[in-house]
PDB file of C-alpha atoms in Angstrom:
ATOM      1  CA  MET E   1      -2.654  -4.168-137.371  1.00 44.00           C
ATOM      2  CA  SER E   2      -5.182  -6.987-137.678  1.00 67.00           C
ATOM      3  CA  SER E   3      -3.602  -8.668-134.623  1.00 68.00           C
ATOM      4  CA  TYR E   4      -4.288  -5.578-132.490  1.00 68.00           C
ATOM      5  CA  VAL E   5      -7.890  -5.399-133.682  1.00 75.00           C
ATOM      6  CA  LEU E   6      -8.269  -9.092-132.854  1.00 70.00           C
ATOM      7  CA  VAL E   7      -6.878  -8.568-129.346  1.00 67.00           C
ATOM      8  CA  LEU E   8      -9.206  -5.577-128.826  1.00 74.00           C
ATOM      9  CA  PHE E   9     -12.197  -7.644-129.886  1.00 74.00           C
ATOM     10  CA  ARG E  10     -11.161 -10.483-127.604  1.00 70.00           C
ATOM     11  CA  VAL E  11     -10.665  -8.175-124.605  1.00 71.00           C
ATOM     12  CA  ILE E  12     -14.131  -6.644-125.024  1.00 77.00           C
ATOM     13  CA  SER E  13     -15.937  -9.918-125.641  1.00 76.00           C
ATOM     14  CA  ILE E  14     -14.055 -11.869-122.971  1.00 70.00           C
ATOM     15  CA  MET E  15     -14.515  -9.139-120.335  1.00 72.00           C
ATOM     16  CA  LEU E  16     -18.262  -9.104-120.911  1.00 72.00           C
ATOM     17  CA  LEU E  17     -18.357 -12.893-120.710  1.00 70.00           C
ATOM     18  CA  LEU E  18     -16.121 -12.869-117.640  1.00 67.00           C
ATOM     19  CA  LEU E  19     -18.363 -10.314-115.926  1.00 68.00           C
ATOM     20  CA  PHE E  20     -21.385 -12.498-116.563  1.00 69.00           C
ATOM     21  CA  SER E  21     -19.575 -15.640-115.373  1.00 65.00           C
ATOM     22  CA  THR E  22     -18.223 -13.960-112.237  1.00 63.00           C
ATOM     23  CA  LEU E  23     -21.674 -12.718-111.261  1.00 64.00           C
ATOM     24  CA  LEU E  24     -23.010 -16.202-111.915  1.00 62.00           C
ATOM     25  CA  ILE E  25     -20.333 -17.724-109.680  1.00 57.00           C
ATOM     26  CA  MET E  26     -20.358 -15.161-106.881  1.00 55.00           C
ATOM     27  CA  GLY E  27     -23.981 -14.107-106.729  1.00 55.00           C
ATOM     28  CA  LYS E  28     -24.266 -11.322-104.149  1.00 50.00           C
ATOM     29  CA  ARG E  29     -21.275 -12.449-102.086  1.00 53.00           C
ATOM     30  CA  PRO E  30     -18.253 -10.146-101.817  1.00 51.00           C
ATOM     31  CA  ILE E  31     -15.000 -11.552-103.219  1.00 52.00           C
ATOM     32  CA  GLY E  32     -13.445 -11.992 -99.765  1.00 54.00           C
ATOM     33  CA  GLU E  33     -16.226 -14.377 -98.711  1.00 57.00           C
ATOM     34  CA  LEU E  34     -15.938 -16.905-101.540  1.00 61.00           C
ATOM     35  CA  PRO E  35     -15.759 -20.587-100.603  1.00 64.00           C
ATOM     36  CA  VAL E  36     -12.706 -22.531-101.750  1.00 63.00           C
ATOM     37  CA  PHE E  37     -14.309 -24.065-104.848  1.00 66.00           C
ATOM     38  CA  ASP E  38     -15.645 -20.706-106.047  1.00 70.00           C
ATOM     39  CA  PHE E  39     -12.223 -19.138-105.607  1.00 70.00           C
ATOM     40  CA  LEU E  40     -10.559 -21.932-107.594  1.00 72.00           C
ATOM     41  CA  ALA E  41     -13.138 -21.548-110.365  1.00 72.00           C
ATOM     42  CA  LEU E  42     -12.318 -17.842-110.678  1.00 72.00           C
ATOM     43  CA  VAL E  43      -8.568 -18.569-110.723  1.00 76.00           C
ATOM     44  CA  VAL E  44      -8.988 -21.100-113.553  1.00 76.00           C
ATOM     45  CA  VAL E  45     -11.240 -18.735-115.513  1.00 74.00           C
ATOM     46  CA  GLY E  46      -8.639 -15.987-115.143  1.00 74.00           C
ATOM     47  CA  ALA E  47      -5.889 -18.272-116.452  1.00 75.00           C
ATOM     48  CA  ILE E  48      -7.963 -19.289-119.476  1.00 74.00           C
ATOM     49  CA  VAL E  49      -8.900 -15.705-120.273  1.00 74.00           C
ATOM     50  CA  GLY E  50      -5.331 -14.454-119.899  1.00 74.00           C
ATOM     51  CA  ALA E  51      -4.019 -17.015-122.400  1.00 71.00           C
ATOM     52  CA  ASP E  52      -6.790 -16.177-124.869  1.00 71.00           C
ATOM     53  CA  ILE E  53      -6.015 -12.446-124.814  1.00 70.00           C
ATOM     54  CA  ALA E  54      -2.230 -12.725-124.799  1.00 66.00           C
ATOM     55  CA  VAL E  55      -1.937 -15.320-127.596  1.00 70.00           C
ATOM     56  CA  PRO E  56      -3.999 -14.388-130.680  1.00 68.00           C
ATOM     57  CA  GLU E  57      -3.211 -17.774-132.265  1.00 71.00           C
ATOM     58  CA  ILE E  58      -5.468 -19.513-129.725  1.00 73.00           C
ATOM     59  CA  ASP E  59      -9.002 -20.096-130.980  1.00 76.00           C
ATOM     60  CA  HIS E  60     -11.403 -17.693-129.307  1.00 70.00           C
ATOM     61  CA  LEU E  61     -14.609 -19.725-129.260  1.00 78.00           C
ATOM     62  CA  PRO E  62     -13.188 -22.708-127.295  1.00 78.00           C
ATOM     63  CA  THR E  63     -12.011 -20.237-124.639  1.00 76.00           C
ATOM     64  CA  ALA E  64     -15.455 -18.659-124.388  1.00 76.00           C
ATOM     65  CA  PHE E  65     -16.994 -22.127-124.220  1.00 80.00           C
ATOM     66  CA  ALA E  66     -14.587 -23.152-121.424  1.00 79.00           C
ATOM     67  CA  VAL E  67     -15.497 -20.074-119.373  1.00 77.00           C
ATOM     68  CA  LEU E  68     -19.200 -20.800-119.701  1.00 79.00           C
ATOM     69  CA  VAL E  69     -18.729 -24.484-118.840  1.00 80.00           C
ATOM     70  CA  LEU E  70     -16.766 -23.581-115.681  1.00 77.00           C
ATOM     71  CA  ALA E  71     -19.389 -21.049-114.619  1.00 76.00           C
ATOM     72  CA  MET E  72     -22.255 -23.486-115.158  1.00 80.00           C
ATOM     73  CA  MET E  73     -20.331 -26.304-113.439  1.00 79.00           C
ATOM     74  CA  GLN E  74     -19.754 -24.115-110.405  1.00 75.00           C
ATOM     75  CA  ARG E  75     -23.427 -23.115-110.354  1.00 77.00           C
ATOM     76  CA  ILE E  76     -24.515 -26.767-110.373  1.00 81.00           C
ATOM     77  CA  ILE E  77     -22.077 -27.658-107.578  1.00 77.00           C
ATOM     78  CA  THR E  78     -23.316 -24.711-105.510  1.00 74.00           C
ATOM     79  CA  ALA E  79     -26.898 -25.957-105.886  1.00 78.00           C
ATOM     80  CA  ILE E  80     -25.789 -29.430-104.734  1.00 79.00           C
ATOM     81  CA  LEU E  81     -23.962 -27.991-101.730  1.00 70.00           C
ATOM     82  CA  ILE E  82     -27.028 -26.003-100.689  1.00 72.00           C
ATOM     83  CA  LYS E  83     -29.192 -29.145-100.697  1.00 76.00           C
ATOM     84  CA  ASN E  84     -26.664 -31.718 -99.482  1.00 74.00           C
ATOM     85  CA  LYS E  85     -25.031 -31.073 -96.106  1.00 66.00           C
ATOM     86  CA  LYS E  86     -22.700 -34.088 -96.409  1.00 72.00           C
ATOM     87  CA  ALA E  87     -21.331 -32.880 -99.739  1.00 69.00           C
ATOM     88  CA  ARG E  88     -20.923 -29.377 -98.319  1.00 66.00           C
ATOM     89  CA  ARG E  89     -18.746 -30.703 -95.486  1.00 66.00           C
ATOM     90  CA  MET E  90     -16.531 -32.564 -97.954  1.00 67.00           C
ATOM     91  CA  ILE E  91     -15.834 -29.552-100.180  1.00 64.00           C
ATOM     92  CA  THR E  92     -16.020 -26.522 -97.891  1.00 65.00           C
ATOM     93  CA  PHE E  93     -14.559 -25.643 -94.491  1.00 67.00           C
ATOM     94  CA  GLU E  94     -16.850 -25.881 -91.492  1.00 72.00           C
ATOM     95  CA  PRO E  95     -16.967 -23.102 -88.896  1.00 79.00           C
ATOM     96  CA  ALA E  96     -15.016 -24.120 -85.806  1.00 85.00           C
ATOM     97  CA  VAL E  97     -14.955 -22.828 -82.235  1.00 86.00           C
ATOM     98  CA  ILE E  98     -11.324 -21.954 -81.509  1.00 89.00           C
ATOM     99  CA  ILE E  99     -11.816 -20.069 -78.223  1.00 89.00           C
ATOM    100  CA  HIS E 100     -14.305 -20.960 -75.507  1.00 86.00           C
ATOM    101  CA  GLU E 101     -14.625 -18.981 -72.285  1.00 85.00           C
ATOM    102  CA  GLY E 102     -11.240 -17.293 -72.724  1.00 86.00           C
ATOM    103  CA  LYS E 103      -9.335 -20.488 -73.574  1.00 86.00           C
ATOM    104  CA  PHE E 104      -8.157 -21.868 -76.888  1.00 88.00           C
ATOM    105  CA  VAL E 105      -9.728 -25.074 -78.150  1.00 87.00           C
ATOM    106  CA  TYR E 106      -6.430 -26.535 -79.270  1.00 85.00           C
ATOM    107  CA  ASN E 107      -7.751 -29.403 -81.417  1.00 86.00           C
ATOM    108  CA  ASN E 108      -9.885 -27.073 -83.545  1.00 85.00           C
ATOM    109  CA  LEU E 109      -7.071 -24.547 -83.872  1.00 85.00           C
ATOM    110  CA  LYS E 110      -4.675 -27.282 -84.996  1.00 84.00           C
ATOM    111  CA  LYS E 111      -7.099 -28.514 -87.658  1.00 83.00           C
ATOM    112  CA  SER E 112      -7.551 -24.982 -89.009  1.00 82.00           C
ATOM    113  CA  LEU E 113      -3.814 -24.765 -89.906  1.00 82.00           C
ATOM    114  CA  TYR E 114      -3.678 -21.274 -88.406  1.00 85.00           C
ATOM    115  CA  THR E 115      -0.721 -20.362 -86.236  1.00 86.00           C
ATOM    116  CA  LEU E 116      -1.220 -18.899 -82.787  1.00 87.00           C
ATOM    117  CA  ASP E 117       0.251 -15.604 -84.005  1.00 87.00           C
ATOM    118  CA  ASP E 118      -2.310 -15.503 -86.841  1.00 88.00           C
ATOM    119  CA  ILE E 119      -5.204 -15.884 -84.404  1.00 89.00           C
ATOM    120  CA  LEU E 120      -3.827 -13.306 -81.981  1.00 89.00           C
ATOM    121  CA  MET E 121      -3.474 -10.846 -84.873  1.00 90.00           C
ATOM    122  CA  LEU E 122      -7.089 -11.461 -85.943  1.00 89.00           C
ATOM    123  CA  LEU E 123      -8.205 -10.904 -82.352  1.00 90.00           C
ATOM    124  CA  ARG E 124      -6.296  -7.614 -82.157  1.00 89.00           C
ATOM    125  CA  GLU E 125      -8.031  -6.501 -85.351  1.00 89.00           C
ATOM    126  CA  LYS E 126     -11.292  -7.022 -83.435  1.00 89.00           C
ATOM    127  CA  ASN E 127      -9.898  -4.929 -80.539  1.00 87.00           C
ATOM    128  CA  ILE E 128      -9.499  -8.016 -78.353  1.00 88.00           C
ATOM    129  CA  PHE E 129      -6.287  -7.819 -76.313  1.00 84.00           C
ATOM    130  CA  ASP E 130      -7.447  -9.947 -73.390  1.00 83.00           C
ATOM    131  CA  LEU E 131      -8.619 -13.510 -74.085  1.00 85.00           C
ATOM    132  CA  ASN E 132     -10.753 -13.355 -70.962  1.00 84.00           C
ATOM    133  CA  GLN E 133     -13.100 -11.010 -72.838  1.00 85.00           C
ATOM    134  CA  VAL E 134     -14.016 -13.803 -75.267  1.00 88.00           C
ATOM    135  CA  GLY E 135     -16.955 -16.104 -74.654  1.00 86.00           C
ATOM    136  CA  TYR E 136     -16.747 -17.725 -78.082  1.00 86.00           C
ATOM    137  CA  ALA E 137     -14.466 -17.112 -81.061  1.00 89.00           C
ATOM    138  CA  ILE E 138     -15.524 -18.915 -84.217  1.00 88.00           C
ATOM    139  CA  LEU E 139     -13.279 -19.328 -87.246  1.00 88.00           C
ATOM    140  CA  GLU E 140     -15.611 -19.016 -90.223  1.00 82.00           C
ATOM    141  CA  ALA E 141     -15.336 -20.807 -93.568  1.00 73.00           C
ATOM    142  CA  ASN E 142     -14.009 -17.621 -95.214  1.00 71.00           C
ATOM    143  CA  GLY E 143     -11.111 -17.351 -92.730  1.00 78.00           C
ATOM    144  CA  LYS E 144     -12.596 -14.535 -90.669  1.00 83.00           C
ATOM    145  CA  ILE E 145     -13.254 -14.660 -86.938  1.00 89.00           C
ATOM    146  CA  SER E 146     -16.629 -14.038 -85.317  1.00 89.00           C
ATOM    147  CA  ILE E 147     -16.506 -13.147 -81.633  1.00 90.00           C
ATOM    148  CA  LEU E 148     -19.117 -13.308 -78.915  1.00 84.00           C
ATOM    149  CA  LYS E 149     -17.849 -11.467 -75.852  1.00 85.00           C
ATOM    150  CA  LYS E 150     -18.653 -12.539 -72.340  1.00 79.00           C
ATOM    151  CA  ALA E 151     -21.666 -10.938 -70.710  1.00 66.00           C
ATOM    152  CA  ALA E 152     -19.551  -8.843 -68.349  1.00 60.00           C
ATOM    153  CA  ASP E 153     -17.799  -6.069 -70.260  1.00 52.00           C
ATOM    154  CA  ARG E 154     -14.225  -4.869 -69.691  1.00 48.00           C
ATOM    155  CA  GLU E 155     -15.157  -2.009 -67.388  1.00 51.00           C
ATOM    156  CA  VAL E 156     -16.995  -4.366 -65.038  1.00 50.00           C
ATOM    157  CA  ARG E 157     -14.021  -6.749 -64.889  1.00 51.00           C
ATOM    158  CA  ILE E 158     -11.622  -3.886 -64.245  1.00 48.00           C
ATOM    159  CA  LYS E 159     -13.712  -2.814 -61.230  1.00 50.00           C
ATOM    160  CA  GLU E 160     -13.866  -6.401 -59.999  1.00 49.00           C
ATOM    161  CA  ILE E 161     -10.077  -6.708 -59.830  1.00 47.00           C
ATOM    162  CA  GLY E 162      -9.677  -3.287 -58.206  1.00 48.00           C
ATOM    163  CA  LEU E 163      -8.233  -1.356 -61.136  1.00 46.00           C
ATOM    164  CA  ASN E 164      -9.283   1.895 -62.703  1.00 47.00           C
ATOM    165  CA  LYS E 165      -9.341   2.728 -66.397  1.00 43.00           C
ATOM    166  CA  GLU E 166      -6.051   4.607 -66.243  1.00 41.00           C
ATOM    167  CA  ASN E 167      -4.246   1.526 -64.861  1.00 43.00           C
ATOM    168  CA  ALA E 168      -5.839  -0.974 -67.249  1.00 48.00           C
ATOM    169  CA  CYS E 169      -3.248  -2.582 -69.515  1.00 58.00           C
ATOM    170  CA  LEU E 170      -2.719  -5.186 -72.179  1.00 74.00           C
ATOM    171  CA  PHE E 171      -2.120  -8.888 -71.768  1.00 84.00           C
ATOM    172  CA  PHE E 172       1.024 -10.218 -73.440  1.00 86.00           C
ATOM    173  CA  PRO E 173       1.815 -13.828 -74.399  1.00 89.00           C
ATOM    174  CA  VAL E 174       4.359 -15.080 -71.854  1.00 93.00           C
ATOM    175  CA  ILE E 175       4.196 -18.761 -72.855  1.00 93.00           C
ATOM    176  CA  ILE E 176       3.523 -19.967 -76.388  1.00 89.00           C
ATOM    177  CA  GLU E 177       3.351 -23.693 -77.109  1.00 86.00           C
ATOM    178  CA  GLY E 178       5.350 -24.604 -74.023  1.00 90.00           C
ATOM    179  CA  GLU E 179       8.078 -21.971 -74.461  1.00 90.00           C
ATOM    180  CA  LEU E 180       8.685 -18.834 -72.398  1.00 93.00           C
ATOM    181  CA  GLN E 181       8.480 -15.538 -74.292  1.00 91.00           C
ATOM    182  CA  ARG E 182      11.296 -13.695 -72.568  1.00 90.00           C
ATOM    183  CA  GLU E 183      10.895 -10.364 -74.370  1.00 87.00           C
ATOM    184  CA  ASN E 184       7.244 -10.101 -73.335  1.00 88.00           C
ATOM    185  CA  ILE E 185       8.062 -11.114 -69.761  1.00 92.00           C
ATOM    186  CA  ILE E 186      10.588  -8.270 -69.565  1.00 90.00           C
ATOM    187  CA  ARG E 187       8.060  -5.916 -71.172  1.00 83.00           C
ATOM    188  CA  ILE E 188       5.603  -6.383 -68.298  1.00 89.00           C
ATOM    189  CA  HIS E 189       8.412  -6.112 -65.724  1.00 90.00           C
ATOM    190  CA  LYS E 190       8.193  -9.711 -64.563  1.00 93.00           C
ATOM    191  CA  THR E 191      10.705 -12.549 -64.276  1.00 94.00           C
ATOM    192  CA  GLU E 192      10.590 -16.075 -65.648  1.00 94.00           C
ATOM    193  CA  LYS E 193      10.507 -17.339 -62.066  1.00 93.00           C
ATOM    194  CA  GLU E 194       7.375 -15.289 -61.333  1.00 94.00           C
ATOM    195  CA  VAL E 195       5.628 -16.588 -64.445  1.00 94.00           C
ATOM    196  CA  LEU E 196       6.440 -20.212 -63.617  1.00 94.00           C
ATOM    197  CA  SER E 197       5.399 -19.711 -60.002  1.00 94.00           C
ATOM    198  CA  LEU E 198       1.995 -18.309 -61.030  1.00 94.00           C
ATOM    199  CA  MET E 199       1.605 -21.099 -63.566  1.00 94.00           C
ATOM    200  CA  LYS E 200       2.200 -23.735 -60.870  1.00 94.00           C
ATOM    201  CA  ALA E 201      -0.185 -21.921 -58.520  1.00 93.00           C
ATOM    202  CA  LYS E 202      -2.895 -22.473 -61.144  1.00 91.00           C
ATOM    203  CA  GLY E 203      -2.203 -26.214 -61.112  1.00 91.00           C
ATOM    204  CA  TYR E 204       0.170 -26.633 -64.062  1.00 92.00           C
ATOM    205  CA  SER E 205       3.384 -28.305 -62.952  1.00 91.00           C
ATOM    206  CA  GLU E 206       5.081 -28.473 -66.378  1.00 92.00           C
ATOM    207  CA  ILE E 207       5.448 -25.651 -68.888  1.00 93.00           C
ATOM    208  CA  GLU E 208       4.893 -28.188 -71.691  1.00 91.00           C
ATOM    209  CA  GLN E 209       1.255 -28.442 -70.556  1.00 90.00           C
ATOM    210  CA  VAL E 210       0.607 -24.815 -71.539  1.00 92.00           C
ATOM    211  CA  PHE E 211      -0.442 -23.949 -75.085  1.00 89.00           C
ATOM    212  CA  LEU E 212      -0.811 -20.226 -74.391  1.00 90.00           C
ATOM    213  CA  ALA E 213      -0.387 -18.121 -71.252  1.00 92.00           C
ATOM    214  CA  MET E 214      -1.035 -14.391 -71.253  1.00 90.00           C
ATOM    215  CA  MET E 215      -0.195 -11.976 -68.452  1.00 91.00           C
ATOM    216  CA  ASP E 216      -0.500  -8.281 -67.701  1.00 87.00           C
ATOM    217  CA  LYS E 217       1.888  -6.177 -65.631  1.00 86.00           C
ATOM    218  CA  TYR E 218      -0.248  -6.744 -62.534  1.00 88.00           C
ATOM    219  CA  GLY E 219       0.404 -10.496 -62.666  1.00 90.00           C
ATOM    220  CA  HIS E 220      -3.025 -11.631 -63.847  1.00 91.00           C
ATOM    221  CA  LEU E 221      -2.409 -14.857 -65.756  1.00 92.00           C
ATOM    222  CA  ARG E 222      -4.710 -16.510 -68.330  1.00 90.00           C
ATOM    223  CA  ILE E 223      -3.834 -20.058 -69.400  1.00 92.00           C
ATOM    224  CA  SER E 224      -5.003 -22.244 -72.294  1.00 88.00           C
ATOM    225  CA  THR E 225      -3.796 -25.853 -72.394  1.00 87.00           C
ATOM    226  CA  TYR E 226      -3.542 -28.549 -75.020  1.00 83.00           C
ATOM    227  CA  SER E 227      -6.227 -30.561 -73.235  1.00 71.00           C
ATOM    228  CA  GLU E 228      -9.185 -28.300 -74.031  1.00 57.00           C
ATOM    229  CA  LYS E 229     -11.982 -30.451 -75.445  1.00 51.00           C
ATOM    230  CA  THR E 230     -12.843 -30.123 -79.119  1.00 40.00           C
ATOM    231  CA  ARG E 231     -16.042 -28.203 -79.616  1.00 41.00           C
ATOM    232  CA  LYS E 232     -17.995 -28.038 -82.860  1.00 41.00           C
ATOM    233  CA  LEU E 233     -20.913 -25.895 -83.896  1.00 42.00           C
TER     234      LEU E 233
END
């Protein structure tokens, strides 16, 4: 029975301490916006706390001390990062422009370790189905994407190309990293020959030059290449 009372005491005391430490680490930031070091600090604190609660034989005070040390260490590092830009670049991820004027900035995308499918999914979550809508897309330090659309909205562009709202449609990836996406080509009722012909008409003689090409059923083709210059904030 004494073991259960001990565990109960540890759960209450550790949870209060953990709440204090978490607020100290996070401040007013939501959990999804934590920098890498903050996230690692919380993971380590959780591991220490879990062992303390699950194994009554472990001394309680060293665990509490470890939690406080980690919280204070993180707080000190955060203060350093706020004051020292060089240190901040070494420990945290910098925002990076991954799309500029409807085209991927390949070097920045490669450094981010995101796949093309990951970025396209994040764009769809922002209701972006046509890369040509995007003036800038910035991959933030927390892994989210911030988007600045081009000045002309979708309705204006639809009028410019002679379409009405009812005929407006989605753009599908027809070339990804130098490879034809045959299922998508069939989906928009086109042929591989038509895609390659339009690609060459835009000045790209080899499919290997194309990082991403997107097309709608009307044959409007958007191309991003590997040669886009790296752009930083």
